[in-house]
PDB file of C-alpha atoms in Angstrom:
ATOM      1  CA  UNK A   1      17.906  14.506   2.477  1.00 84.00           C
ATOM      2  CA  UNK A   2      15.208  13.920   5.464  1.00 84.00           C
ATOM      3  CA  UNK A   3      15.791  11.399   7.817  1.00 90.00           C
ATOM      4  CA  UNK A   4      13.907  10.213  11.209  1.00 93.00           C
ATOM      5  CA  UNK A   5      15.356   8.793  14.307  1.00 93.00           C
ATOM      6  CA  UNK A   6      13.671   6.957  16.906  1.00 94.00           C
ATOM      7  CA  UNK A   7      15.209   5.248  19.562  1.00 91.00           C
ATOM      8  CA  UNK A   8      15.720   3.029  21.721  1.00 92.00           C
ATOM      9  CA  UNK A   9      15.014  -0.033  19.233  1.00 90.00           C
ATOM     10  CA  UNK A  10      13.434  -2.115  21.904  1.00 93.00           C
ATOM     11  CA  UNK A  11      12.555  -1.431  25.974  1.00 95.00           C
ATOM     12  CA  UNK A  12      11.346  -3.924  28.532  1.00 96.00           C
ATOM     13  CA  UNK A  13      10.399  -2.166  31.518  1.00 96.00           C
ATOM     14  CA  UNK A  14       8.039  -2.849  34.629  1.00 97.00           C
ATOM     15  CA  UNK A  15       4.362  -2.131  35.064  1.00 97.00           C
ATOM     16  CA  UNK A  16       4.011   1.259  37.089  1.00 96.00           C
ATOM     17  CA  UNK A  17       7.855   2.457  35.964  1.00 97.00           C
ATOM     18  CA  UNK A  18       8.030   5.712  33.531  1.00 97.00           C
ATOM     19  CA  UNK A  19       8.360   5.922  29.769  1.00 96.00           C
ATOM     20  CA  UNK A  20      10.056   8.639  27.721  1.00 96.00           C
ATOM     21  CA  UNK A  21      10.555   7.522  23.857  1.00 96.00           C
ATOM     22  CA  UNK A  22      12.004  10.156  21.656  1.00 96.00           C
ATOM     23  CA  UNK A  23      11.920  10.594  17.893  1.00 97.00           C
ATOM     24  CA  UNK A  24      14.011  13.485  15.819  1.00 97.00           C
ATOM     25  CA  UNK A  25      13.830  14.406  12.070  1.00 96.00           C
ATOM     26  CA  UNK A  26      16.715  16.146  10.727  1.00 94.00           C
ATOM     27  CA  UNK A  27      16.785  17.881   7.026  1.00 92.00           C
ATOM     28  CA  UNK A  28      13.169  19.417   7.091  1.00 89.00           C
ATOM     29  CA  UNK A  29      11.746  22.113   9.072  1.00 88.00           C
ATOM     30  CA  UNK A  30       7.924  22.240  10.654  1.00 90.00           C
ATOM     31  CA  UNK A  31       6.669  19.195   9.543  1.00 92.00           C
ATOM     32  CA  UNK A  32       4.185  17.510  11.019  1.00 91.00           C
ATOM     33  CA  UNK A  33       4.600  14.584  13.615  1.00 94.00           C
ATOM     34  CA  UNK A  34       2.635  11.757  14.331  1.00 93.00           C
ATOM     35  CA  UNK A  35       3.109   8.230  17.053  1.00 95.00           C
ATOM     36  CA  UNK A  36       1.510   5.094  16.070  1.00 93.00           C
ATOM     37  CA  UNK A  37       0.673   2.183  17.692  1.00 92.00           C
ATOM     38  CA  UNK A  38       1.078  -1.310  16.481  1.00 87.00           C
ATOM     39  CA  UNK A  39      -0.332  -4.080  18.724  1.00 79.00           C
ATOM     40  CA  UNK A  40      -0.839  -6.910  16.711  1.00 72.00           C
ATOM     41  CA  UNK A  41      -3.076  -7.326  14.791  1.00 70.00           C
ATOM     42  CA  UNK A  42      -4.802  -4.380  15.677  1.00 73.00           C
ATOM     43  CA  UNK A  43      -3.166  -2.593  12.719  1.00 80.00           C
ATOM     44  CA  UNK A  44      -1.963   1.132  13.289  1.00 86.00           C
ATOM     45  CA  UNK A  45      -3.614   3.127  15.926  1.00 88.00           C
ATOM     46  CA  UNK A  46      -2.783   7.036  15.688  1.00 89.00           C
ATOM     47  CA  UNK A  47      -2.120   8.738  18.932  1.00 93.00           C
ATOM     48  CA  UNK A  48      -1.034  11.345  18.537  1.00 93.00           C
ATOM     49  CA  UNK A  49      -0.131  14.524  16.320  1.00 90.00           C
ATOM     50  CA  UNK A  50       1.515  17.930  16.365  1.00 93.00           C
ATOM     51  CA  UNK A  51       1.463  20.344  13.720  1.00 89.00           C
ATOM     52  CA  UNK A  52       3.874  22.910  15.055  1.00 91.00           C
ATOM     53  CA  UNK A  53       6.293  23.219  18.966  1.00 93.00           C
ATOM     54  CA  UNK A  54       3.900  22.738  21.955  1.00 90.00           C
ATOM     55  CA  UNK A  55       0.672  21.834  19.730  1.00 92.00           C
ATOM     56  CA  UNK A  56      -0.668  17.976  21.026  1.00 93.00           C
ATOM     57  CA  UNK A  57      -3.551  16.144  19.489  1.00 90.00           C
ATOM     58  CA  UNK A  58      -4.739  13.515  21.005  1.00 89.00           C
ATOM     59  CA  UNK A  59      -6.786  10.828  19.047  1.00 83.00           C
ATOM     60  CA  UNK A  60      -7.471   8.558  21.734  1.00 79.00           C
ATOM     61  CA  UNK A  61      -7.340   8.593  25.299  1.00 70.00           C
ATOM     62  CA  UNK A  62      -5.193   7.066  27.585  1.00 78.00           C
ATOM     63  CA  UNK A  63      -2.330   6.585  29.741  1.00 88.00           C
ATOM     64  CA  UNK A  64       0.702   8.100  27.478  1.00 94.00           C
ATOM     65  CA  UNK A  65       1.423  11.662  26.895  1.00 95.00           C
ATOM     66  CA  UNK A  66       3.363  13.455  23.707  1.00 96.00           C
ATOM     67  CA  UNK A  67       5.342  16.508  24.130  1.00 96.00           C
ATOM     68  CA  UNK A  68       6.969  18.877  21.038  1.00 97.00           C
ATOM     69  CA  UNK A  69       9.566  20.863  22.581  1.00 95.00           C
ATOM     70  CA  UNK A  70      11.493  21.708  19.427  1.00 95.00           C
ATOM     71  CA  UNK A  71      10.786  21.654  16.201  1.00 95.00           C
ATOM     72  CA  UNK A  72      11.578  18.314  14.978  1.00 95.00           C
ATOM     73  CA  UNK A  73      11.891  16.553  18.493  1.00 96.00           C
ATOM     74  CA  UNK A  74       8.624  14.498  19.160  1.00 97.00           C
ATOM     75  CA  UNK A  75       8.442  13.133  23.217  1.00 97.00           C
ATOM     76  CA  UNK A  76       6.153  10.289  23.799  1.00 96.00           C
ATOM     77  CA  UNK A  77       6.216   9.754  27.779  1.00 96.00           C
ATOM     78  CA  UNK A  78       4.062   8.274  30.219  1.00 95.00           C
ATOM     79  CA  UNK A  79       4.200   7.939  34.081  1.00 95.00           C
ATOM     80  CA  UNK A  80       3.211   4.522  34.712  1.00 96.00           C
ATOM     81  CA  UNK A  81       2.977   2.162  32.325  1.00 95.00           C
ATOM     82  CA  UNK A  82       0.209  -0.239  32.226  1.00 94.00           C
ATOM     83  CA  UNK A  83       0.316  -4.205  30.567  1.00 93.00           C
ATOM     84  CA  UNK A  84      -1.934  -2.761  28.394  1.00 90.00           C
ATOM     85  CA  UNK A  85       0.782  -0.099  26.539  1.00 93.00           C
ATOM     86  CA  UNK A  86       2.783  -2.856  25.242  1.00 92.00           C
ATOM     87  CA  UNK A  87       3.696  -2.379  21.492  1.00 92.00           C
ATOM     88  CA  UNK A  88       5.577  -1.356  18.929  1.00 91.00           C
ATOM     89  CA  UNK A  89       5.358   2.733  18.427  1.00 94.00           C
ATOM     90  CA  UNK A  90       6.564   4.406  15.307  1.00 93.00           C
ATOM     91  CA  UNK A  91       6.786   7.816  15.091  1.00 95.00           C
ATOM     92  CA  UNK A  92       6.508   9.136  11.736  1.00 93.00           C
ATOM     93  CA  UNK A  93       6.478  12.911   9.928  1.00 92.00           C
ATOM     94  CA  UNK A  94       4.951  14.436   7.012  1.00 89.00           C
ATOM     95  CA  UNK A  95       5.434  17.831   5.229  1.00 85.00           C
ATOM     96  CA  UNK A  96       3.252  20.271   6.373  1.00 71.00           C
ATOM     97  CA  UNK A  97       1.218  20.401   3.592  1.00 66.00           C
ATOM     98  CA  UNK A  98      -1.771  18.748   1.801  1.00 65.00           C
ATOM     99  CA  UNK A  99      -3.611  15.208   2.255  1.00 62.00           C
ATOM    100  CA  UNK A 100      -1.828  13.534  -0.323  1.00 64.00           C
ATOM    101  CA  UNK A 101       1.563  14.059   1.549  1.00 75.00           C
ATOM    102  CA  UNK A 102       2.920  10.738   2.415  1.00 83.00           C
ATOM    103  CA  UNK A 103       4.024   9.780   5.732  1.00 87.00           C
ATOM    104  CA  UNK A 104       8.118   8.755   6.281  1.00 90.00           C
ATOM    105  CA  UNK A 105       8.393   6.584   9.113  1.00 92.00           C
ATOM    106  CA  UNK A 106      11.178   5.721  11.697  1.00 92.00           C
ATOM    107  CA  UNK A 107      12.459   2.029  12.096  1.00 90.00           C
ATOM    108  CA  UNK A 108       9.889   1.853  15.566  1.00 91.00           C
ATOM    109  CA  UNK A 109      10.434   1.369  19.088  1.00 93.00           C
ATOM    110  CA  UNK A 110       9.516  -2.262  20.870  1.00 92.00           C
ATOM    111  CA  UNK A 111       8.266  -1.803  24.605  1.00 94.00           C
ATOM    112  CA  UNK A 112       7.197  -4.882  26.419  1.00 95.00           C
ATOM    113  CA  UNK A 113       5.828  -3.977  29.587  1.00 95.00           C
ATOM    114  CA  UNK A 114       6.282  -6.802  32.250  1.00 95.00           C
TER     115      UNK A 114
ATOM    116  CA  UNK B   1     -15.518   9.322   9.253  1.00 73.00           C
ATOM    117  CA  UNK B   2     -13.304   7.366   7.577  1.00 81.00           C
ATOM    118  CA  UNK B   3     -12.224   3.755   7.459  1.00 87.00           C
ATOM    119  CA  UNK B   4     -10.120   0.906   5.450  1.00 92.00           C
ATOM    120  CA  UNK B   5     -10.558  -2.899   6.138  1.00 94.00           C
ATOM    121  CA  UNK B   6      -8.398  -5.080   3.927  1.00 95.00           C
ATOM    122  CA  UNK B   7      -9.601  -8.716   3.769  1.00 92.00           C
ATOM    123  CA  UNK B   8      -7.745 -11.789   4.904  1.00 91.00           C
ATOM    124  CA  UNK B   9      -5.167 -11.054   7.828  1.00 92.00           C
ATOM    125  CA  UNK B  10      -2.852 -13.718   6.011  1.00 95.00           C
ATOM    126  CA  UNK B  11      -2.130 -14.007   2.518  1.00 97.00           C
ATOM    127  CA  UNK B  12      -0.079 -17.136   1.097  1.00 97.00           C
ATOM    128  CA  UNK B  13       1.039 -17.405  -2.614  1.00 97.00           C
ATOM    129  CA  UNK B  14       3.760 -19.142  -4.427  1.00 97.00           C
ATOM    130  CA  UNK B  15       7.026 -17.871  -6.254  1.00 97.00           C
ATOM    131  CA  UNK B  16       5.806 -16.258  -9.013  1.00 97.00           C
ATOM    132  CA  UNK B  17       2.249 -16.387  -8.528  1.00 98.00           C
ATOM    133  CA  UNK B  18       0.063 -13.022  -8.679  1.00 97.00           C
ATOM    134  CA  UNK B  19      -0.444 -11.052  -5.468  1.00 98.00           C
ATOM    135  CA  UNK B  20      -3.661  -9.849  -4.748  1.00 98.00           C
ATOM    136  CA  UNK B  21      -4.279  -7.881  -1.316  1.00 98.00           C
ATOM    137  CA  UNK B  22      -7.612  -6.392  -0.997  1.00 97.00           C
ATOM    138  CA  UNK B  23      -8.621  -3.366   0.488  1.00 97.00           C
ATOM    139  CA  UNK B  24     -12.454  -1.663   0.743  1.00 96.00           C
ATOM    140  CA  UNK B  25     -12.476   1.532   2.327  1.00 93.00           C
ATOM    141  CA  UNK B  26     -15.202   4.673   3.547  1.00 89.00           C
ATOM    142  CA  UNK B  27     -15.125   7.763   3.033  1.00 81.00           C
ATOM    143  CA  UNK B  28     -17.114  10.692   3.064  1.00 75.00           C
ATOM    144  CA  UNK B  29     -14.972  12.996   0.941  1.00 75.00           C
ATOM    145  CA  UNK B  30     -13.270  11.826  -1.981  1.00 77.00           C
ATOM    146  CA  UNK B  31     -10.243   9.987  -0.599  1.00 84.00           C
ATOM    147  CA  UNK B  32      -6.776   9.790  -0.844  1.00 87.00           C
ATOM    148  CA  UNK B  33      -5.643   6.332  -0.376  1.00 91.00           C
ATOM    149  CA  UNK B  34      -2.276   4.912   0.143  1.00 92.00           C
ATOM    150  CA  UNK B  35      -0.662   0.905   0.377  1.00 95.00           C
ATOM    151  CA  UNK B  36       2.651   1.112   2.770  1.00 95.00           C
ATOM    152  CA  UNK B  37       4.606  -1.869   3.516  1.00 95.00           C
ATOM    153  CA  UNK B  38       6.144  -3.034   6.593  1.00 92.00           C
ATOM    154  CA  UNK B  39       9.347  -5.358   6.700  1.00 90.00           C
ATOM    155  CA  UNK B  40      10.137  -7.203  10.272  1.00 83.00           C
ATOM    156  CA  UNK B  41      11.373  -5.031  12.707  1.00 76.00           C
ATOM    157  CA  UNK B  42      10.899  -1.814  10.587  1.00 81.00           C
ATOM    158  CA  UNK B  43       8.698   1.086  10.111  1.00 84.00           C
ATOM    159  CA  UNK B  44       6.773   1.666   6.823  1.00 89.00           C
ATOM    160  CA  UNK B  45       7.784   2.172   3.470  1.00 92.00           C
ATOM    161  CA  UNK B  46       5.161   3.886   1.083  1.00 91.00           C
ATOM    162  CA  UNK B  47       4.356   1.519  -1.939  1.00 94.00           C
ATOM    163  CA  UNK B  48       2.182   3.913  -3.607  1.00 93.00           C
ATOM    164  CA  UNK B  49      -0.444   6.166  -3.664  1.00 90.00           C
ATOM    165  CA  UNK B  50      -3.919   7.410  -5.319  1.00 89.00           C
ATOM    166  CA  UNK B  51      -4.333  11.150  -5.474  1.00 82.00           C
ATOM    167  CA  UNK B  52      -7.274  11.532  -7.616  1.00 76.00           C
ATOM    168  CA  UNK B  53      -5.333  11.258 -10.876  1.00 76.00           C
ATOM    169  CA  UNK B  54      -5.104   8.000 -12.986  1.00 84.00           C
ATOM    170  CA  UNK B  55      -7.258   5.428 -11.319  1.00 89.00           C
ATOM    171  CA  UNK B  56      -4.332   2.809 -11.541  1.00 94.00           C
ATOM    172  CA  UNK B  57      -1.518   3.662 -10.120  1.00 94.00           C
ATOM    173  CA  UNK B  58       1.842   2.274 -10.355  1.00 94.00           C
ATOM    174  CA  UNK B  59       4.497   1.695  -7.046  1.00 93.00           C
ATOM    175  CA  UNK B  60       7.402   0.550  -6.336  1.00 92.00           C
ATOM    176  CA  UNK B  61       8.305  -3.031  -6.681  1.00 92.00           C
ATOM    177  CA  UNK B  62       6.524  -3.751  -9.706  1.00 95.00           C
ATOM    178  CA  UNK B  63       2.714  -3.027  -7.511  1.00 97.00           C
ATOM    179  CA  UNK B  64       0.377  -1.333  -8.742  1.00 97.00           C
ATOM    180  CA  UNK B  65      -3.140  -0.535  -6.864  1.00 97.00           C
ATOM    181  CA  UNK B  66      -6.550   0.330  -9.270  1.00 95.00           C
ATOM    182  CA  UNK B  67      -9.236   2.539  -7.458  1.00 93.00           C
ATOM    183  CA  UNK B  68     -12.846   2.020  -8.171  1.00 93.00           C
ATOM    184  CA  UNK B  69     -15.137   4.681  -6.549  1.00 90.00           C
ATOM    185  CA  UNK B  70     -18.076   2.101  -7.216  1.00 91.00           C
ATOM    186  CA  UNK B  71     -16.839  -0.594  -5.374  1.00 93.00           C
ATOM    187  CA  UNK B  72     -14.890   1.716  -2.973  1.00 93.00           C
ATOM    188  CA  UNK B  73     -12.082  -0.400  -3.220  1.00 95.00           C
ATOM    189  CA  UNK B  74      -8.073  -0.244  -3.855  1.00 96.00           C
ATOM    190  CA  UNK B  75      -6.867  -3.441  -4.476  1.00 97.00           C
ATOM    191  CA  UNK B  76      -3.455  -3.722  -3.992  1.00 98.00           C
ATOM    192  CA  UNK B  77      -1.696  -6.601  -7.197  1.00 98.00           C
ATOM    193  CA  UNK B  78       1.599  -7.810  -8.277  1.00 98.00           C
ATOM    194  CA  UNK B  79       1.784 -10.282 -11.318  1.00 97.00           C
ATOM    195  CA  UNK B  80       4.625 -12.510 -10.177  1.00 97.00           C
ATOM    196  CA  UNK B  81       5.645 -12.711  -6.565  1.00 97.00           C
ATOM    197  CA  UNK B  82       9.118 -12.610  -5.011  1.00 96.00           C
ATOM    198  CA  UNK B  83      10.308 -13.956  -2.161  1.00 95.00           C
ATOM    199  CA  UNK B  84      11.344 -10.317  -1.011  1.00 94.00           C
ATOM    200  CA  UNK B  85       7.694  -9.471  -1.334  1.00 96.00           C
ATOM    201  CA  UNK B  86       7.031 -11.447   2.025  1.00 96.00           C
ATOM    202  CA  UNK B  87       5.802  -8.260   4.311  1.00 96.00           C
ATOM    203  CA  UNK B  88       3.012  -6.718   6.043  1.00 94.00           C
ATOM    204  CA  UNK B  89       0.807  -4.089   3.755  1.00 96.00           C
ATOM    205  CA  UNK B  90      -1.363  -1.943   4.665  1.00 95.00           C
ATOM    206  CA  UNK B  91      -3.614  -0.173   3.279  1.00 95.00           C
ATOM    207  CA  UNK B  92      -4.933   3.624   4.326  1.00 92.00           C
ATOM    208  CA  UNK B  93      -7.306   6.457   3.877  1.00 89.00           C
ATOM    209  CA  UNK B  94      -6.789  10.060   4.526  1.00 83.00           C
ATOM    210  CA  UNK B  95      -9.195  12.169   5.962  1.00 69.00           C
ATOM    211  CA  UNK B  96      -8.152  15.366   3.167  1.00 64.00           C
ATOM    212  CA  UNK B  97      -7.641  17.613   6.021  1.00 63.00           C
ATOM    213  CA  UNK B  98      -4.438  19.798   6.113  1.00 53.00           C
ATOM    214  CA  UNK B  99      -3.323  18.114   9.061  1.00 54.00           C
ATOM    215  CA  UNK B 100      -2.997  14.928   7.257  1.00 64.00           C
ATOM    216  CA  UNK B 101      -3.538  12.043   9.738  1.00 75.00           C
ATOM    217  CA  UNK B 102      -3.860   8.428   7.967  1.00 83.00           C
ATOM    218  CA  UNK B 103      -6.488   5.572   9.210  1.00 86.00           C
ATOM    219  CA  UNK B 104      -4.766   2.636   8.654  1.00 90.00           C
ATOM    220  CA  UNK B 105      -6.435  -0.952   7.812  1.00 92.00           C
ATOM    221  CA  UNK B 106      -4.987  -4.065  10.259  1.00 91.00           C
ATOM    222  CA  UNK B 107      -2.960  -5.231   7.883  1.00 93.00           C
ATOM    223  CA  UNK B 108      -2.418  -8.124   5.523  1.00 95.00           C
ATOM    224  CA  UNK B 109       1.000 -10.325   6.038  1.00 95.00           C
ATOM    225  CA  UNK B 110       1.839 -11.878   2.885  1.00 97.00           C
ATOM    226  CA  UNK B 111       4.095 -14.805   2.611  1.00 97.00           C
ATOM    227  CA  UNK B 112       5.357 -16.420  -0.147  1.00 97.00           C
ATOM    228  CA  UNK B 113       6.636 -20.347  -0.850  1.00 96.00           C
ATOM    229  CA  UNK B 114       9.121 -21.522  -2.716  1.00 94.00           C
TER     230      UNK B 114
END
């Protein structure tokens, strides 16, 4: 069966420090990778996607970055964080296929920027 | 473009009473729509989804969600509430590309009395 990581569970870190948050899927192969946003209530804000190793969409810009260096490893990073990037990210996967493909998401990453 | 907003950012029912979370959404190609629901602390869970087959559509959970293209709306219902059922749903909209990325609505927290 599929399963996503994401960790850590929660980060407090300083504004103007570096961010790396990492997500891996295990028990698929190419499927395609999203990060969310959740600030609340602001709802879910994509950021970005990757349909395949070293392909990035952005959907909105901004100070964070997302890297695919392996199949199933999704990288969200950023060099200084701002206030502004506090949040709790999911990253989340779907089967390279059709529209009506749902999305399985991991259990989310807390980062309170201080 | 597409969009979802789901009226009333906090819903509040009794034990037992019917659940009703609304959701309107746009689209300019015939959508694929989706309710997830979000525990504390945790990612998403997909309650169900509308795929352009039978206009009501059962979930998990005992939910079900009816689309009606003429009021471009996917109400999300339970008849009796359970105290498990206290969450955050939302609801979403896919654009029907092959890439698959979901607009989300802000949400809806439900919470349920005794």
């Amino acid at each position: 069966s599929q399963t996503i990581h994401q960790w850590p569970a929660t980060l407090v870190q300083p504004v103007g420090s570096p961010l790396s948050l990492e997500c891996t899927v295990e028990g698929t192969s190419n499927p395609n990778l999203y990060w969310y946003r959740q600030a609340a209530g602001r709802g879910l804000q994509l950021l970005f996607y990757s349909v395949g190793i070293g392909q990035i969409s952005s959907e909105v810009p901004q100070n964070l970055s997302a890297s695919r260096p392996q199949d199933r490893q999704f990288i969200l990073s950023s060099k200084k964080l701002l206030l502004s990037d506090s949040g709790f990210y999911l990253c989340a996967w779907s089967d390279n296929g059709g529209a009506d493909e749902k999305l399985f998401f991991g259990s989310g990453t807390q980062l309170s920027v201080l | 473009a597409q969009s979802v907003t789901q009226l009333g950012s906090h819903v509040s029912v009794s034990e037992g009473a019917l659940v009703l979370l609304r959701c309107n959404y746009s689209s300019s190609v015939p959508p694929y729509l989706f309710w997830y629901v979000q525990y504390p602390n945790q990612g998403l869970q997909l309650l169900l989804k509308y795929t352009s087959a039978a206009t009501l559509v059962k979930g998990i959970n005992g939910f079900e969600a009816e689309f009606k293209k003429s009021e471009t709306s996917f109400h999300l219902t339970k008849p009796s509430a359970h105290m498990s059922d206290a969450a955050e749903y939302f609801c979403a909209v896919s654009d029907g590309g092959s890439n698959y990325k979901l607009t989300f609505g802000k949400g809806t927290l439900l919470t349920v009395n005794p």
